[in-house]
mmCIF file of C-alpha atoms in Angstrom:
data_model
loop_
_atom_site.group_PDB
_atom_site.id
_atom_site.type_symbol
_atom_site.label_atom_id
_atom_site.label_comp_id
_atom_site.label_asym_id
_atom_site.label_seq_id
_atom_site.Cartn_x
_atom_site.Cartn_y
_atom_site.Cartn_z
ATOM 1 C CA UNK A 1135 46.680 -26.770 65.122
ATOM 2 C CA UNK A 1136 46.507 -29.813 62.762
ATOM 3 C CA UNK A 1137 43.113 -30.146 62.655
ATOM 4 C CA UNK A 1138 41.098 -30.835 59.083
ATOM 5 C CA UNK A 1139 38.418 -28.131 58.528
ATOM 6 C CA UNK A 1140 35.831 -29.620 56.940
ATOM 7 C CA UNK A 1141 34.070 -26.601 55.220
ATOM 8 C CA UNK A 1142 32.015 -23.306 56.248
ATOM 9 C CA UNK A 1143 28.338 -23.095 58.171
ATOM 10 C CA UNK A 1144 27.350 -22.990 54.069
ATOM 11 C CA UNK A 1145 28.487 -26.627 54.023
ATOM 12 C CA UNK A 1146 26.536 -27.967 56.848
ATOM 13 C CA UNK A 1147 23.510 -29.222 54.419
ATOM 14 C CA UNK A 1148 25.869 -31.412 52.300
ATOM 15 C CA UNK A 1149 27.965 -32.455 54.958
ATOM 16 C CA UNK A 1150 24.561 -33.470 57.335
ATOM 17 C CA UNK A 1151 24.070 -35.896 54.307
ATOM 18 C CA UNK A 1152 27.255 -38.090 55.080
ATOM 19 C CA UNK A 1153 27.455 -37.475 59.036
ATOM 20 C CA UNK A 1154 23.659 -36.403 60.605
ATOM 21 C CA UNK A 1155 24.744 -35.823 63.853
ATOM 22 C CA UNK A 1156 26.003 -32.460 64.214
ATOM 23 C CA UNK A 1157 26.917 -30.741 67.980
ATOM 24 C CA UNK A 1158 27.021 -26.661 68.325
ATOM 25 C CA UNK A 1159 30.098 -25.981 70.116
ATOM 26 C CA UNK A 1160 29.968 -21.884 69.948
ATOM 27 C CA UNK A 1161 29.408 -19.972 72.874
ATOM 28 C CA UNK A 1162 27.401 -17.376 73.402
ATOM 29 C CA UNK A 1163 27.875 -13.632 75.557
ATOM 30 C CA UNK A 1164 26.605 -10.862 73.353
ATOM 31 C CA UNK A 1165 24.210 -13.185 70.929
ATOM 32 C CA UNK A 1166 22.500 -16.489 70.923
ATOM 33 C CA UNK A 1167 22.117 -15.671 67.199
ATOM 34 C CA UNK A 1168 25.224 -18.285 66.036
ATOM 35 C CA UNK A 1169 24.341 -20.887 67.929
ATOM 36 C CA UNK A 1170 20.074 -20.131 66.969
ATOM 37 C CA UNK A 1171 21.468 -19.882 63.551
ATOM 38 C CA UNK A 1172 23.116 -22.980 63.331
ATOM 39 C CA UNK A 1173 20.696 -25.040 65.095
ATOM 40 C CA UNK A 1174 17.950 -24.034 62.575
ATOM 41 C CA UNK A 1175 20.072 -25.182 59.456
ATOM 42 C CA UNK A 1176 20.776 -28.494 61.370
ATOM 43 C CA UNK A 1177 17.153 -29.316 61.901
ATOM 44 C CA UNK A 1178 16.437 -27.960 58.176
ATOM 45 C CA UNK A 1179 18.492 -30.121 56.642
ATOM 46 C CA UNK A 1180 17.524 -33.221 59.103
ATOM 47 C CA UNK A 1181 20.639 -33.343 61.109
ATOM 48 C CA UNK A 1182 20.382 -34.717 65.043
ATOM 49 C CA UNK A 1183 21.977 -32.755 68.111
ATOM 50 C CA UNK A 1184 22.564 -35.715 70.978
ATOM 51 C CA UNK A 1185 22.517 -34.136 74.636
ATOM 52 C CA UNK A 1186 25.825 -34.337 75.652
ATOM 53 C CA UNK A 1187 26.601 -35.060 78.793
ATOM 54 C CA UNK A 1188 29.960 -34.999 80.948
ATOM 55 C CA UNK A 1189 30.705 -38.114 83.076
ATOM 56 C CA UNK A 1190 31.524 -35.902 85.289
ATOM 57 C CA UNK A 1191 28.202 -34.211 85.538
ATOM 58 C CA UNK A 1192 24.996 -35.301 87.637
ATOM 59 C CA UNK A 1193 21.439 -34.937 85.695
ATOM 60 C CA UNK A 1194 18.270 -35.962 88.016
ATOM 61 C CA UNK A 1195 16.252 -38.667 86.732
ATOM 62 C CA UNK A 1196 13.505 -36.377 87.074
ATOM 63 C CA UNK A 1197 14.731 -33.512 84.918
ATOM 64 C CA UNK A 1198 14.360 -32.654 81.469
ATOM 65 C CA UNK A 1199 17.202 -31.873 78.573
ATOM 66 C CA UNK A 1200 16.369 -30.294 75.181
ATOM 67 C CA UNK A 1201 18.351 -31.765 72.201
ATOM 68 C CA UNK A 1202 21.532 -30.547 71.608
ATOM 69 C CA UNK A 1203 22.176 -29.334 75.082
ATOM 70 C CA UNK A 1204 25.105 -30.051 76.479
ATOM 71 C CA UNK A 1205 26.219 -30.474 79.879
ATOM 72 C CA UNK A 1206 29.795 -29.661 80.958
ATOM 73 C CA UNK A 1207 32.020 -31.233 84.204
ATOM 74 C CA UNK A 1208 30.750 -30.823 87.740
ATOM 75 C CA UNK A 1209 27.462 -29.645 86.191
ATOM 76 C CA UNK A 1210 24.171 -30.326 88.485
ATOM 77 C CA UNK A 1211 20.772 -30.404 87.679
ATOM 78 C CA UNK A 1212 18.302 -31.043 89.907
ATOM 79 C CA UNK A 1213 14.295 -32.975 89.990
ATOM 80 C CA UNK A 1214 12.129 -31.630 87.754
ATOM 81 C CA UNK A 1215 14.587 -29.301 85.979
ATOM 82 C CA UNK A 1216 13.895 -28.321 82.570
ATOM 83 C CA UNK A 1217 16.614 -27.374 80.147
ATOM 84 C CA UNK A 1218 15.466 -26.421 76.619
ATOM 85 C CA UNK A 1219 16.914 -27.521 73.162
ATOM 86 C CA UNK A 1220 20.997 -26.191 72.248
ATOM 87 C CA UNK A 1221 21.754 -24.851 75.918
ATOM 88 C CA UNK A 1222 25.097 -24.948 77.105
ATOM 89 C CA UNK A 1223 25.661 -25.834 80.864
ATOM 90 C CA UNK A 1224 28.765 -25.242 81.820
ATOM 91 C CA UNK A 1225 31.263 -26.030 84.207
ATOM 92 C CA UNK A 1226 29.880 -26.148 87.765
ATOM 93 C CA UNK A 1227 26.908 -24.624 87.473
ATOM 94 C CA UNK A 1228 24.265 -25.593 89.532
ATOM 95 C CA UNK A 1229 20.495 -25.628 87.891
ATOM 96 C CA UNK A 1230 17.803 -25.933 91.269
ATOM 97 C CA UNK A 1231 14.716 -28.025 91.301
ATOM 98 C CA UNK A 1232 11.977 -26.615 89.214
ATOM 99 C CA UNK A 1233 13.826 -24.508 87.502
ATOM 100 C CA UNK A 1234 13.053 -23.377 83.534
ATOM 101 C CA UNK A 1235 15.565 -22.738 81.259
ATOM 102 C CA UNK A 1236 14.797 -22.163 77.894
ATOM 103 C CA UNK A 1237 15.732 -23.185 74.505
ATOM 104 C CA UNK A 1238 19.617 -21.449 73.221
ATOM 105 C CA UNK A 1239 20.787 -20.237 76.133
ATOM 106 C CA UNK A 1240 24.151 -20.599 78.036
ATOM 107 C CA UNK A 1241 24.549 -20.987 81.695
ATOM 108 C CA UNK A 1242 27.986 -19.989 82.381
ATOM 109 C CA UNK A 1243 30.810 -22.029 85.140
ATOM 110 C CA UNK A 1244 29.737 -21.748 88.720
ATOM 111 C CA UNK A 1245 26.322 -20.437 87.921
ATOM 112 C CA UNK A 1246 23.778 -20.640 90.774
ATOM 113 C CA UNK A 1247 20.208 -20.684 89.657
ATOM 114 C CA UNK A 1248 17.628 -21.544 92.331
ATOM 115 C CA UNK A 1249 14.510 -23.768 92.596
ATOM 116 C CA UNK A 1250 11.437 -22.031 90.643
ATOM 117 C CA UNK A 1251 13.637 -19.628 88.221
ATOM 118 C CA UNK A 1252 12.409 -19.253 84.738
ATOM 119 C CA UNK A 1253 15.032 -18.564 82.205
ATOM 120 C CA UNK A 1254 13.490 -17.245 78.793
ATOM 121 C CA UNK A 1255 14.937 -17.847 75.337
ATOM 122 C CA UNK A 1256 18.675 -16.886 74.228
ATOM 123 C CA UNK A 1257 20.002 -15.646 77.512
ATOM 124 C CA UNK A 1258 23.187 -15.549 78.869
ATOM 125 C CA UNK A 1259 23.769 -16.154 82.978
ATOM 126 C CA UNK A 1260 27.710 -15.218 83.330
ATOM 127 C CA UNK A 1261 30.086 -17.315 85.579
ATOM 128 C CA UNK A 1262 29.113 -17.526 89.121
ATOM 129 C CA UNK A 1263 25.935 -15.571 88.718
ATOM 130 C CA UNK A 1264 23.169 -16.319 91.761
ATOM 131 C CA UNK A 1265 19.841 -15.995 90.473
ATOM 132 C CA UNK A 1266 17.318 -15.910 93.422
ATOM 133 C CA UNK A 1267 14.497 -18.356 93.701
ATOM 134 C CA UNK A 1268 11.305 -18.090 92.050
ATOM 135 C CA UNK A 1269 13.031 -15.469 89.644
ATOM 136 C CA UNK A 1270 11.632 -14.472 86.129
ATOM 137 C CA UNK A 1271 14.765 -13.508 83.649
ATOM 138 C CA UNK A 1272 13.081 -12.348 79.878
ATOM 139 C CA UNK A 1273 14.125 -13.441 76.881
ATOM 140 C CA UNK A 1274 17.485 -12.467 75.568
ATOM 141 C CA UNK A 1275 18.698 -10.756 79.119
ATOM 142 C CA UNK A 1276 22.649 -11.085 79.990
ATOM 143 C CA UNK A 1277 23.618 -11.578 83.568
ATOM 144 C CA UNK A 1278 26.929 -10.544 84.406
ATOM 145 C CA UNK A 1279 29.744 -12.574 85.799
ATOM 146 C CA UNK A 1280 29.524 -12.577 90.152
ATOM 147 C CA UNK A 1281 26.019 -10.659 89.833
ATOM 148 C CA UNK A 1282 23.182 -11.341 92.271
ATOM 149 C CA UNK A 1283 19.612 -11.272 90.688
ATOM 150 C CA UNK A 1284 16.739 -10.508 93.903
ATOM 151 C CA UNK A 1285 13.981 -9.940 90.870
ATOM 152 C CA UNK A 1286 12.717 -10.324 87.540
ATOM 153 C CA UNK A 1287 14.999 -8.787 84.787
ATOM 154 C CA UNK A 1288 12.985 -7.883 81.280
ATOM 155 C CA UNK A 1289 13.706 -8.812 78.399
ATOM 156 C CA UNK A 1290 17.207 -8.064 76.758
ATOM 157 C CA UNK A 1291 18.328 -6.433 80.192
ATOM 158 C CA UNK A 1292 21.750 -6.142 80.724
ATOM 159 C CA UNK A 1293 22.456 -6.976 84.465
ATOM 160 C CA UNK A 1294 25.797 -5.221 85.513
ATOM 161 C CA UNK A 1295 25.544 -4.660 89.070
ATOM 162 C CA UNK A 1296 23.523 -6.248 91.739
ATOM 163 C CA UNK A 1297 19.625 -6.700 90.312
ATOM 164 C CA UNK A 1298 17.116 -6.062 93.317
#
């Protein structure tokens, strides 16, 4: 492609000592774990992840954004959001008033979560997932692409099929 590569993840501490700003661009579907991984030797080493936001993207005044999350086109979140450190938002997706998500986690295009949800650490929410109001999802859980979540999922459930 043309592009200079710079070095491997074991280069990050030298290379935070000539450019400190650093933004985590991996996904995630199976495993947070790269994008955990990678955080942690960025804030070890006394790097900065800046929130990222598209201009195409709307961000109440009244919600919160973790560093190093990132907030893709068409992206929506709403009063008194709060999005944890090194999320991705993606494309579309819609995050409700009041809504929690936490720290590492990746909300996928055209995801739907509703006013009161709680989103625990290192989760996935697939594209166009609905996640119901007032919902709990535990730590680690992945949410299918299309599904529809009516309850709380435990931790490191995978959600396949319609959740109620």
């Amino acid at each position: 492609m043309g592009y200079q590569i710079l070095g491997s993840d074991e280069d990050l501490p030298s290379l935070l000592t000539q450019i400190p700003l650093a933004l985590i661009t991996v996904g995630q579907i199976k495993s947070p774990e790269t994008r955990k991984r990678l955080f942690s030797i960025i804030k070890k080493n006394g790097g900065q992840l800046p929130v990222v936001k598209s201009p195409d993207a709307y961000c109440s005044r009244h919600a919160t954004l973790g560093e190093g999350t990132i907030l893709m086109h068409g992206s929506l979140i709403n009063a008194n959001a709060c999005i944890g450190e090194n999320c991705i938002i993606n494309s579309h997706a819609l995050i409700e008033h009041d809504a929690r998500v936490a720290a590492h986690c990746h909300v996928s295009t055209g995801a739907r979560i509703n006013g009161g949800v709680s989103i625990s650490e290192g989760c996935f929410i697939g594209s166009g997932a609905v996640i119901r109001e007032g919902v709990e999802i535990g730590s680690g859980a992945i949410i299918g692409a299309g599904q529809i979540v009516m309850r709380d999922v435990p931790s490191g459930q995978i959600v396949r099929h319609r959740y109620d």
